[in-house]
Tab-separated table of C-alpha atoms in Angstrom:
chain	number	residue	atom	x	y	z
A	1	MET	CA	64.478	-9.725	153.630
A	2	GLN	CA	61.123	-8.514	154.917
A	3	GLN	CA	57.936	-8.991	152.931
A	4	THR	CA	55.274	-6.298	153.155
A	5	SER	CA	52.026	-5.291	151.502
A	6	SER	CA	52.032	-1.656	152.651
A	7	GLU	CA	51.983	1.240	150.202
A	8	THR	CA	54.407	4.102	150.611
A	9	PRO	CA	52.664	7.497	150.160
A	10	CYS	CA	53.227	8.862	146.624
A	11	PHE	CA	55.221	5.763	145.667
A	12	ALA	CA	54.344	2.446	144.088
A	13	ALA	CA	53.339	-0.420	146.351
A	14	THR	CA	56.449	-2.292	147.485
A	15	HIS	CA	56.425	-6.053	147.813
A	16	TYR	CA	59.754	-6.484	149.603
A	17	VAL	CA	62.216	-4.612	151.801
A	18	PHE	CA	65.975	-5.221	151.640
A	19	ASP	CA	69.037	-3.838	153.398
A	20	ASN	CA	71.086	-3.375	150.233
A	21	LEU	CA	71.034	-3.665	146.462
A	22	GLU	CA	73.057	-6.863	146.433
A	23	GLU	CA	70.356	-8.645	148.445
A	24	ALA	CA	67.603	-7.202	146.273
A	25	PHE	CA	69.148	-8.318	142.991
A	26	ALA	CA	69.846	-11.791	144.405
A	27	GLN	CA	66.521	-12.439	146.153
A	28	GLN	CA	63.786	-10.251	144.680
A	29	PRO	CA	61.422	-12.078	142.265
A	30	VAL	CA	60.699	-10.706	138.803
A	31	ALA	CA	57.763	-8.332	138.246
A	32	THR	CA	57.978	-6.915	141.796
A	33	VAL	CA	59.024	-3.688	143.519
A	34	SER	CA	61.224	-3.442	146.594
A	35	ARG	CA	62.350	-0.689	148.938
A	36	ILE	CA	66.047	-0.815	149.780
A	37	ASN	CA	67.322	0.789	152.977
A	38	GLU	CA	71.007	1.270	152.204
A	39	THR	CA	73.259	2.849	154.828
A	40	TYR	CA	76.423	4.809	154.164
A	41	GLU	CA	78.361	5.983	157.231
A	42	GLU	CA	75.199	6.101	159.344
A	43	GLN	CA	73.301	8.039	156.647
A	44	SER	CA	70.177	6.356	155.254
A	45	ILE	CA	70.014	6.116	151.439
A	46	ILE	CA	66.588	4.942	150.194
A	47	LEU	CA	66.327	3.225	146.820
A	48	PHE	CA	63.630	1.285	144.980
A	49	LEU	CA	64.250	-1.648	142.667
A	50	VAL	CA	61.625	-2.418	140.042
A	51	LYS	CA	62.348	-5.826	138.519
A	52	GLY	CA	60.776	-6.356	135.130
A	53	TYR	CA	59.082	-9.498	133.927
A	54	GLU	CA	61.443	-9.746	130.950
A	55	THR	CA	65.200	-9.249	130.683
A	56	GLY	CA	66.606	-5.909	129.578
A	57	PRO	CA	68.845	-3.038	130.709
A	58	SER	CA	69.213	-1.882	134.308
A	59	VAL	CA	68.571	1.868	134.423
A	60	TRP	CA	69.610	3.949	137.451
A	61	ILE	CA	67.383	7.018	137.910
A	62	GLN	CA	68.218	9.490	140.652
A	63	ALA	CA	67.274	12.965	141.877
A	64	ALA	CA	68.400	15.522	144.480
A	65	LEU	CA	72.131	15.055	144.072
A	66	HIS	CA	71.808	18.721	144.986
A	67	GLY	CA	69.552	18.948	148.008
A	68	ASP	CA	67.612	22.059	146.947
A	69	GLU	CA	66.512	20.632	143.571
A	70	HIS	CA	63.092	19.152	144.255
A	71	ASP	CA	61.330	18.583	140.917
A	72	GLY	CA	63.197	15.343	140.235
A	73	ILE	CA	62.151	13.863	143.593
A	74	VAL	CA	58.470	14.205	142.695
A	75	ALA	CA	59.166	12.904	139.179
A	76	CYS	CA	60.687	9.743	140.699
A	77	ALA	CA	57.581	9.296	142.850
A	78	ARG	CA	55.327	9.620	139.801
A	79	LEU	CA	57.467	7.187	137.834
A	80	LEU	CA	57.252	4.533	140.549
A	81	ALA	CA	53.499	5.017	140.812
A	82	ASP	CA	53.111	4.816	137.023
A	83	VAL	CA	55.397	1.985	135.948
A	84	SER	CA	54.101	-1.577	135.630
A	85	SER	CA	56.766	-4.140	136.497
A	86	GLU	CA	54.984	-6.717	134.330
A	87	ASP	CA	55.544	-4.512	131.265
A	88	LEU	CA	59.128	-3.600	132.178
A	89	ARG	CA	62.049	-5.179	130.337
A	90	GLY	CA	65.036	-5.067	132.676
A	91	ASN	CA	65.276	-3.191	135.960
A	92	LEU	CA	64.799	0.310	137.304
A	93	ILE	CA	66.910	1.412	140.258
A	94	VAL	CA	65.343	4.613	141.573
A	95	CYS	CA	66.987	6.860	144.167
A	96	PRO	CA	64.592	9.784	144.768
A	97	VAL	CA	66.857	11.586	147.267
A	98	THR	CA	70.508	10.990	146.437
A	99	ASN	CA	71.894	13.578	148.864
A	100	PRO	CA	69.572	13.258	151.889
A	101	THR	CA	71.595	15.371	154.336
A	102	ALA	CA	71.504	18.272	151.851
A	103	MET	CA	67.813	17.794	151.043
A	104	LEU	CA	66.795	17.799	154.707
A	105	ALA	CA	68.846	20.960	155.258
A	106	GLY	CA	67.368	22.617	152.161
A	107	THR	CA	70.836	23.293	150.753
A	108	ASN	CA	72.677	22.513	147.536
A	109	ALA	CA	75.558	20.771	149.332
A	110	SER	CA	75.630	18.523	152.369
A	111	PRO	CA	75.914	20.427	155.678
A	112	LEU	CA	78.387	17.752	156.764
A	113	ASP	CA	81.120	19.471	154.744
A	114	GLY	CA	79.545	22.079	152.425
A	115	ILE	CA	81.000	20.405	149.316
A	116	ASN	CA	79.108	20.173	146.012
A	117	LEU	CA	78.530	16.431	145.519
A	118	ASN	CA	78.586	16.905	141.740
A	119	ARG	CA	82.099	18.361	141.750
A	120	VAL	CA	84.088	15.782	143.729
A	121	PHE	CA	85.627	13.759	140.873
A	122	GLY	CA	89.051	14.750	139.606
A	123	GLN	CA	88.940	18.174	141.278
A	124	ASN	CA	90.794	19.882	144.084
A	125	VAL	CA	88.454	18.480	146.734
A	126	ASP	CA	89.703	16.813	149.893
A	127	PRO	CA	89.374	13.067	149.178
A	128	ALA	CA	88.849	12.492	152.908
A	129	SER	CA	85.706	14.675	152.966
A	130	TYR	CA	82.317	13.047	153.446
A	131	SER	CA	81.065	14.139	150.011
A	132	SER	CA	84.147	12.757	148.250
A	133	ARG	CA	83.849	9.411	150.020
A	134	TYR	CA	80.099	9.177	149.490
A	135	GLY	CA	80.418	10.301	145.865
A	136	GLN	CA	82.854	7.485	145.126
A	137	TRP	CA	80.575	4.968	146.901
A	138	LEU	CA	77.672	6.204	144.777
A	139	ALA	CA	79.632	6.027	141.518
A	140	ASP	CA	80.825	2.503	142.355
A	141	HIS	CA	77.248	1.354	143.014
A	142	ILE	CA	76.002	2.814	139.738
A	143	THR	CA	78.746	1.209	137.662
A	144	LYS	CA	78.256	-2.136	139.430
A	145	TYR	CA	74.476	-2.405	139.052
A	146	ALA	CA	73.427	-0.164	136.150
A	147	ASP	CA	73.706	-0.079	132.369
A	148	PHE	CA	72.509	3.520	132.068
A	149	LEU	CA	72.348	6.571	134.390
A	150	ILE	CA	69.678	9.289	134.357
A	151	ASP	CA	70.589	12.074	136.803
A	152	LEU	CA	67.719	14.555	137.383
A	153	HIS	CA	68.594	18.165	138.246
A	154	GLY	CA	66.974	21.608	138.425
A	155	GLY	CA	67.798	25.207	139.192
A	156	GLY	CA	67.663	24.916	142.966
A	157	ARG	CA	66.593	27.844	145.130
A	158	TRP	CA	68.267	30.570	143.079
A	159	LEU	CA	68.116	29.636	139.394
A	160	ASP	CA	65.703	28.871	136.597
A	161	VAL	CA	66.868	26.400	133.961
A	162	CYS	CA	65.531	25.519	130.544
A	163	PRO	CA	65.034	21.834	129.696
A	164	PHE	CA	68.506	20.744	128.611
A	165	ALA	CA	70.772	17.739	128.944
A	166	MET	CA	74.410	17.296	129.831
A	167	VAL	CA	75.933	14.232	128.198
A	168	ALA	CA	79.249	12.742	129.298
A	169	SER	CA	81.654	12.071	126.430
A	170	ASP	CA	84.471	10.296	128.296
A	171	HIS	CA	83.837	6.976	126.511
A	172	ASP	CA	82.913	6.900	122.808
A	173	GLY	CA	80.568	3.928	122.986
A	174	ALA	CA	78.783	5.184	126.101
A	175	PHE	CA	78.479	8.680	124.618
A	176	ASN	CA	76.932	7.375	121.401
A	177	ARG	CA	74.409	5.286	123.361
A	178	SER	CA	73.501	8.314	125.478
A	179	MET	CA	72.884	10.491	122.437
A	180	ALA	CA	70.769	7.768	120.823
A	181	ALA	CA	68.677	7.457	123.987
A	182	LEU	CA	68.019	11.229	123.938
A	183	SER	CA	66.984	11.278	120.270
A	184	GLN	CA	63.250	11.673	121.017
A	185	VAL	CA	63.513	13.828	124.162
A	186	PRO	CA	62.276	17.425	123.762
A	187	LEU	CA	65.199	19.622	124.820
A	188	THR	CA	66.299	23.200	124.296
A	189	ALA	CA	69.951	22.193	124.170
A	190	THR	CA	72.403	19.350	124.685
A	191	PHE	CA	75.701	20.158	126.380
A	192	ILE	CA	78.423	17.651	125.500
A	193	CYS	CA	80.709	17.494	128.531
A	194	ARG	CA	84.393	16.738	128.204
A	195	ASP	CA	86.211	14.579	130.728
A	196	ASP	CA	87.524	17.673	132.523
A	197	ALA	CA	84.036	19.186	132.955
A	198	LYS	CA	83.773	20.164	136.608
A	199	GLY	CA	84.303	16.698	138.114
A	200	MET	CA	80.675	15.628	137.631
A	201	LEU	CA	79.203	12.232	138.476
A	202	ILE	CA	78.100	11.557	134.894
A	203	ASN	CA	81.707	11.876	133.710
A	204	GLU	CA	82.986	9.523	136.403
A	205	VAL	CA	80.378	6.912	135.464
A	206	CYS	CA	80.913	7.335	131.722
A	207	LYS	CA	84.633	6.627	132.094
A	208	LYS	CA	83.631	3.089	133.113
A	209	GLY	CA	81.603	2.680	129.891
A	210	ILE	CA	78.175	3.411	131.398
A	211	PRO	CA	76.063	5.871	129.334
A	212	ALA	CA	75.136	8.825	131.547
A	213	VAL	CA	72.886	11.832	131.011
A	214	LEU	CA	72.061	14.728	133.324
A	215	LEU	CA	68.625	16.269	132.727
A	216	GLU	CA	67.863	19.840	133.848
A	217	SER	CA	64.366	21.206	134.462
A	218	GLY	CA	62.761	23.570	136.984
A	219	GLY	CA	64.080	25.782	139.738
A	220	GLY	CA	62.924	27.877	142.672
A	221	ASN	CA	61.884	27.194	146.254
A	222	ARG	CA	58.949	24.992	145.226
A	223	TRP	CA	58.656	22.239	142.663
A	224	THR	CA	56.312	22.867	139.746
A	225	ASP	CA	54.074	20.465	137.891
A	226	THR	CA	55.558	21.643	134.585
A	227	ALA	CA	59.135	20.777	135.599
A	228	VAL	CA	58.060	17.452	137.131
A	229	HIS	CA	56.182	16.537	133.950
A	230	THR	CA	59.221	17.450	131.843
A	231	HIS	CA	61.429	15.082	133.868
A	232	PHE	CA	58.824	12.313	133.898
A	233	HIS	CA	58.194	12.635	130.156
A	234	SER	CA	61.943	12.615	129.407
A	235	ILE	CA	62.483	9.460	131.478
A	236	ARG	CA	59.664	7.639	129.696
A	237	LEU	CA	61.050	8.555	126.267
A	238	ILE	CA	64.571	7.437	127.242
A	239	LEU	CA	63.255	4.125	128.586
A	240	ASP	CA	61.378	3.671	125.317
A	241	GLN	CA	64.539	4.254	123.280
A	242	LEU	CA	66.435	1.786	125.488
A	243	GLY	CA	63.756	-0.855	124.874
A	244	ALA	CA	63.005	-1.027	128.601
A	245	TYR	CA	59.502	0.429	128.803
A	246	SER	CA	57.239	1.603	126.004
A	247	ALA	CA	56.085	5.214	125.957
A	248	ASP	CA	52.432	5.795	125.186
A	249	ALA	CA	51.243	7.164	121.841
A	250	GLN	CA	50.912	10.748	123.078
A	251	GLN	CA	54.423	10.750	124.530
A	252	LYS	CA	55.899	9.303	121.350
A	253	GLU	CA	54.042	11.830	119.195
A	254	CYS	CA	55.374	14.736	121.266
A	255	GLY	CA	58.884	13.298	121.224
A	256	THR	CA	58.816	12.750	117.464
A	257	TYR	CA	57.525	16.274	116.872
A	258	ARG	CA	60.166	17.892	119.049
A	259	ALA	CA	62.919	15.630	117.684
A	260	ASN	CA	62.337	17.260	114.289
A	261	CYS	CA	63.406	20.524	115.988
A	262	LYS	CA	66.905	19.429	116.913
A	263	PRO	CA	68.195	20.747	120.252
A	264	LEU	CA	71.008	23.247	120.123
A	265	GLN	CA	74.335	21.474	120.573
A	266	ILE	CA	76.711	23.043	123.094
A	267	ARG	CA	80.380	22.228	123.606
A	268	GLU	CA	81.463	25.311	125.559
A	269	ILE	CA	79.789	27.372	128.251
A	270	ALA	CA	80.354	30.785	129.799
A	271	GLU	CA	79.509	31.260	133.478
A	272	LEU	CA	78.814	34.827	134.633
A	273	ARG	CA	78.708	36.078	138.230
A	274	PHE	CA	77.410	39.162	139.993
A	275	VAL	CA	79.833	41.959	140.865
A	276	LYS	CA	77.390	43.763	143.167
A	277	SER	CA	74.901	42.728	145.842
A	278	GLY	CA	71.364	44.040	145.713
A	279	ILE	CA	67.945	43.404	144.205
A	280	LEU	CA	67.234	41.856	140.798
A	281	THR	CA	65.193	44.303	138.677
A	282	PHE	CA	65.361	42.685	135.211
A	283	SER	CA	66.374	39.369	133.690
A	284	ARG	CA	66.039	37.439	130.482
A	285	GLN	CA	64.568	33.938	130.574
A	286	ALA	CA	66.192	30.527	130.536
A	287	GLY	CA	66.101	29.228	126.978
A	288	ASP	CA	66.479	32.658	125.348
A	289	VAL	CA	68.951	32.923	122.469
A	290	VAL	CA	71.097	36.032	122.917
A	291	ARG	CA	73.742	38.031	121.082
A	292	GLN	CA	76.847	39.911	122.198
A	293	GLY	CA	76.026	43.237	123.836
A	294	GLU	CA	72.481	42.334	124.898
A	295	GLU	CA	71.472	42.907	128.513
A	296	LEU	CA	70.940	39.667	130.445
A	297	ILE	CA	70.395	40.857	134.034
A	298	ARG	CA	70.020	44.202	135.799
A	299	VAL	CA	70.605	44.726	139.529
A	300	LEU	CA	69.786	47.624	141.849
A	301	SER	CA	72.876	47.536	144.049
A	302	TYR	CA	72.995	48.139	147.766
A	303	PRO	CA	74.079	50.344	149.504
A	304	GLU	CA	74.871	52.407	146.379
A	305	LEU	CA	71.311	52.072	144.984
A	306	GLU	CA	72.728	52.176	141.474
A	307	GLU	CA	71.749	49.990	138.533
A	308	HIS	CA	74.302	47.535	137.186
A	309	SER	CA	73.839	45.280	134.173
A	310	ILE	CA	75.368	41.988	133.074
A	311	ILE	CA	75.842	42.043	129.315
A	312	CYS	CA	76.213	39.022	127.022
A	313	PRO	CA	79.979	38.719	126.436
A	314	ILE	CA	79.893	36.106	123.656
A	315	ALA	CA	78.931	36.432	120.014
A	316	HIS	CA	75.967	34.052	120.117
A	317	GLY	CA	74.571	31.906	122.926
A	318	VAL	CA	71.596	30.351	124.679
A	319	ILE	CA	70.732	30.961	128.327
A	320	LEU	CA	70.852	27.547	129.999
A	321	SER	CA	70.319	28.848	133.533
A	322	ILE	CA	69.725	32.282	135.036
A	323	HIS	CA	69.367	33.727	138.542
A	324	ALA	CA	65.690	34.082	139.430
A	325	ALA	CA	65.533	35.081	143.121
A	326	SER	CA	65.020	38.721	144.063
A	327	THR	CA	68.174	38.993	146.176
A	328	VAL	CA	71.602	38.742	144.543
A	329	HIS	CA	75.044	38.597	146.144
A	330	ASN	CA	78.433	39.808	144.992
A	331	GLY	CA	80.242	36.816	143.498
A	332	GLY	CA	77.036	34.782	143.263
A	333	TYR	CA	76.060	32.748	140.223
A	334	ALA	CA	74.187	34.847	137.628
A	335	VAL	CA	73.978	33.179	134.199
A	336	MET	CA	75.221	30.084	132.372
A	337	LEU	CA	75.440	30.595	128.630
A	338	GLY	CA	75.879	27.846	126.083
A	339	LYS	CA	78.078	29.069	123.239
A	340	LEU	CA	76.546	28.749	119.767
A	341	THR	CA	78.503	28.793	116.515
């Protein structure tokens, strides 16, 4: 253990430095903040532990599981600068950059193997790959130290997303606690994920009885203040519902107002991909409600220089994410639709 009085830029002042979470939980005094320099297979994983003055839940908050999703990183920095450990009930474990090799490369997946870290559980992924090994290490740490997981995501370099949540439903008790924690969070939609949903981290954690939510906001090559605020606001409202940290009056008022407009509930999605490469010339917006036959995206193909459209194939849906960059590629991700009944 090393004691320090320095202040990390953009982050809360840290009182202690530890080599791992086990040391921090055993040695760190209450009402303090520590920086934890974990190492996994020579890769540095930086976490912060905020120990509250009173007892309460341990909440794991992470961002950049996908390395090109930046809004959550800044939201974690703002949270650590904002939270008062003396008013916290329980603990916050904050991991601003969960996939550092991907973040430093500016890519969705780690350049060590090119595998999506949020697809390595229960899928046809080589268990010997770096991302599979690291993903299991991460899931084990969360289930060992946390009572609740908040996983912050965004659209990355290519997509825009509306504010929506994915909630793991692999364990009835954990699912019900997750939905209760989201009750005041302003969302466009809530996607209830089954246990076979893509091999995501939230499902792996939920199977062990830990409530887990994935929050989407933002997208593009640069983070935006709007998306950062959405993540920060959502975290504060969840912590309030968990009894860990009280939201202020303005946050509660906004949450109560939006809670009266219930988010759309999604149980099935449709993922659409481009069939031509070229330039994007028209697109609907994330959050739009659409009907069968409506145009979602139009592309000027190359080298044909012909217009091609992607049409809504389902009776009724909401656009959860949509391609936003000018260039599109054949086979690339275009739209994710949540199916509405």
